XYZ file of C-alpha atoms in Angstrom:
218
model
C 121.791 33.781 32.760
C 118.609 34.407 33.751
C 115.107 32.673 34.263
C 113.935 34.346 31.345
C 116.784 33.343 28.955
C 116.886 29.627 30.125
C 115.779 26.480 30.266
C 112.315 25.629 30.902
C 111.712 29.247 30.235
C 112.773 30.256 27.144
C 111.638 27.514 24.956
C 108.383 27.277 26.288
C 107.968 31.451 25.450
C 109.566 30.786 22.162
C 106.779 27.616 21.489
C 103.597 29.381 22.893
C 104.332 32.623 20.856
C 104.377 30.607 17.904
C 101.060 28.753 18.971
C 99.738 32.668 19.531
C 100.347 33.809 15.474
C 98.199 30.840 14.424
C 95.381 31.526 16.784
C 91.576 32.365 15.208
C 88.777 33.293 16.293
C 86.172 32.942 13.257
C 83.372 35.051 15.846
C 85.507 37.966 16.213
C 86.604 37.710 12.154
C 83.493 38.169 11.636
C 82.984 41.287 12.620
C 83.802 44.478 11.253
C 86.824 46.775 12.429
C 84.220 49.321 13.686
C 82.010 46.798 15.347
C 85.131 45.264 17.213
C 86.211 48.689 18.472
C 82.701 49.452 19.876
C 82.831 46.119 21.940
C 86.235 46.378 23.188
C 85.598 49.691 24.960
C 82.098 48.358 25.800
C 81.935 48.477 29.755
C 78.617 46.514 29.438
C 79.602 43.721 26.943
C 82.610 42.755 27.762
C 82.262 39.381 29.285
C 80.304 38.344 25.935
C 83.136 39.429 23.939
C 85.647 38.090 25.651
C 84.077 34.659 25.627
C 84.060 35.373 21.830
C 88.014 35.695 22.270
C 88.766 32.538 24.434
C 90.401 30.769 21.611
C 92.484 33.899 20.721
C 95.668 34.095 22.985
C 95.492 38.061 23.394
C 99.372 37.926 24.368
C 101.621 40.825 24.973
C 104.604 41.309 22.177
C 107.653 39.318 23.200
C 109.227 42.942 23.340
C 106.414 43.946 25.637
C 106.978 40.926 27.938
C 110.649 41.468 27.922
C 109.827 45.060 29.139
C 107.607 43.193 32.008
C 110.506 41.431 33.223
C 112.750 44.221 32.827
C 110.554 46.922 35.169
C 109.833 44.247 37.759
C 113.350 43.505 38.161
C 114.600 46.613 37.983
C 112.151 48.053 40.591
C 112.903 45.303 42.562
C 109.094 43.951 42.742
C 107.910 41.666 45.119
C 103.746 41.851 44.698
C 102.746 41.831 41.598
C 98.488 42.127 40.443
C 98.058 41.265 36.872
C 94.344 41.930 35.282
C 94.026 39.589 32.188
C 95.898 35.878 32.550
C 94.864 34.721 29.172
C 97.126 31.978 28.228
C 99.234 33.258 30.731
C 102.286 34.691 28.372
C 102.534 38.044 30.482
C 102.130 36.012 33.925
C 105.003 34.014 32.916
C 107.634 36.871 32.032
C 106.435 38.670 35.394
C 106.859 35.477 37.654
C 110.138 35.067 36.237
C 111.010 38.731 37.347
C 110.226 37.249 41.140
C 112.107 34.724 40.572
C 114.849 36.122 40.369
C 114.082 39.475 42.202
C 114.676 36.105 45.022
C 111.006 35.901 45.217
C 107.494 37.207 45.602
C 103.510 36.665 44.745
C 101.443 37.501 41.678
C 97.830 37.460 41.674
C 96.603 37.659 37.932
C 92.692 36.901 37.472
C 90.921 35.363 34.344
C 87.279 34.857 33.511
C 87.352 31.862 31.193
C 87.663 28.699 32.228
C 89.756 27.166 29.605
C 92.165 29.954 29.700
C 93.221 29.295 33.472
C 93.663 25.555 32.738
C 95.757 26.374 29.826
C 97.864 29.061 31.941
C 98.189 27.023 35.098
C 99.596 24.235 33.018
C 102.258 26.794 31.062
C 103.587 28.034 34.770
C 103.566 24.431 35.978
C 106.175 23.867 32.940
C 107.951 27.261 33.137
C 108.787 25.638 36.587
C 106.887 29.385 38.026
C 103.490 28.097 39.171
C 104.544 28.222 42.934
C 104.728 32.442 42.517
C 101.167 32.577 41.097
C 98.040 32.377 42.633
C 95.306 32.474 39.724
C 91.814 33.995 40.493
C 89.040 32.598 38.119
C 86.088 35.360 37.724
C 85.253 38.808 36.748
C 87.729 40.612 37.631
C 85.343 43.571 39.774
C 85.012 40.424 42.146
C 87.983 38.732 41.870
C 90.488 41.895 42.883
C 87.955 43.581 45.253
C 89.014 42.045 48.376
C 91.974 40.165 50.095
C 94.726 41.986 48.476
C 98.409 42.085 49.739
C 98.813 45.577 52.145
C 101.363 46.525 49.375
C 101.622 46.339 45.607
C 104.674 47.202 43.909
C 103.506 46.778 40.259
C 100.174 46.269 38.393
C 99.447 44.986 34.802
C 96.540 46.044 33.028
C 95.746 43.427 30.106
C 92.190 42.487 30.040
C 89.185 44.522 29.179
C 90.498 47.786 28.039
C 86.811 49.237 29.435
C 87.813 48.149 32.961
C 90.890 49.606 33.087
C 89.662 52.679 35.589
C 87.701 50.291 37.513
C 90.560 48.015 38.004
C 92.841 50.704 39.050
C 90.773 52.422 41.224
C 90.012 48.691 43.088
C 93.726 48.301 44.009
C 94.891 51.981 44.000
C 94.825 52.019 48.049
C 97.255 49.332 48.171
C 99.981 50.303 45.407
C 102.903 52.311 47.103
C 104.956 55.419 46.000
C 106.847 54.341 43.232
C 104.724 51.154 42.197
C 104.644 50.988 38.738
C 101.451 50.563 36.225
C 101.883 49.184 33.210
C 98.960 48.719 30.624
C 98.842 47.604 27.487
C 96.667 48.851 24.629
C 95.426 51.576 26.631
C 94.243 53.382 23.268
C 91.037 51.226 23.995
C 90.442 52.826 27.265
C 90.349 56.957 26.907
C 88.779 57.193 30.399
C 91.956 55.750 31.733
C 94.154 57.724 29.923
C 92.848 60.663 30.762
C 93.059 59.734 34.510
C 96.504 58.719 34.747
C 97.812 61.945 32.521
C 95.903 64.199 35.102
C 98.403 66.161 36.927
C 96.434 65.686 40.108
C 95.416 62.450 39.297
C 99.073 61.020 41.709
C 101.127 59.554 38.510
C 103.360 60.336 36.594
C 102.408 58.890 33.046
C 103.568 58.202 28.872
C 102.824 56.520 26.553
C 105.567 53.742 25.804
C 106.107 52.149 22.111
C 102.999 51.797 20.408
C 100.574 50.079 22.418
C 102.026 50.713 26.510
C 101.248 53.207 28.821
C 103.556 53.328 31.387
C 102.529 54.842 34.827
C 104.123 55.796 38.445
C 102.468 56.121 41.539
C 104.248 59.371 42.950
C 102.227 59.433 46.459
């Protein structure tokens, strides 16, 4: 058994994806497919558009978390930065992967307000909250100072537009071998094309249909 497949754990994943299907968000409905697009790779707008999004959970697949916990354990990860708490569904899976890696720290940052009281009361029952340290604010603030010396695996999950800014604010500090994970990375071409770069210093692919899945080599 693990923390993942137990008790306070798993029912509390199986309850809040459930809440997540039924979610709305009559702004974002809205709005055409096109018009959603444009904002979600808007580097300008994204603040606005996320605020449009707050009652929407934004959650990673259960299969995507369950690949989370499965590449921190595995790489034996002990500092963890996530980008994008939301409701805190991704944060959850991660912290359990400290858990019972025998420990560790995960920053994750979130804008909206809401969202962080929701997420800090989902670790609190997941029994995880002590691993977490939550960062409330734009994220280009929030992760541009007092890092750990050492990152062993990052999670991109917030605005797809950021995702090369976010990178290159916590680059310094992942090691060889840290791993990047981030998901929907179709929204972000400027990323993509950074991390595929032979001389960009990962090794990069595309994983299922909506992860790209990075190494630092150096």
């Amino acid at each position: 058994m693990t923390t993942l497949t137990n008790a306070p754990l798993a029912p509390l994943l199986a309850r809040l994806f459930k809440e997540a299907s039924t979610a709305t968000s009559p702004a974002m409905a809205a709005l055409s497919h096109e018009e959603r697009a444009r904002l979600l790779r808007s580097k300008t707008e994204y603040i606005e558009v996320y605020g449009q999004l707050k009652d929407l959970w934004l959650a990673v697949s259960p299969e995507t978390g369950t690949l989370l916990y499965m590449l921190a354990r595995s790489s034996g990860a002990r500092i963890v930065i996530e980008f994008g708490t939301s409701f805190g569904i991704s944060t959850l899976y991660l912290a359990a992967a400290l858990r019972d890696n025998g420990g560790g720290h995960l920053i994750t940052t979130e804008f909206e307000p809401s969202k962080v009281m929701r997420a800090k009361a989902n670790l609190k029952e997941g029994g995880l909250i002590d691993l977490v340290e939550i960062r409330e604010g734009d994220a280009l603030q929030t992760l541009s100072d007092d890092l750990p010396e050492t990152i062993d695996l990052l999670l991109l999950d917030g605005a797809k537009a950021l995702y090369p800014e976010i990178l290159s604010l916590v680059e310094s500090r992942l090691r060889p071998g840290a791993l990047v994970i981030a998901d929907n990375a179709d929204f972000s071409p400027e990323y993509l094309e950074r991390v595929r770069s032979p001389a960009s210093g990962y090794m990069s692919t595309p994983f299922g249909e909506d992860v790209e899945l990075s190494v630092r080599l150096g």
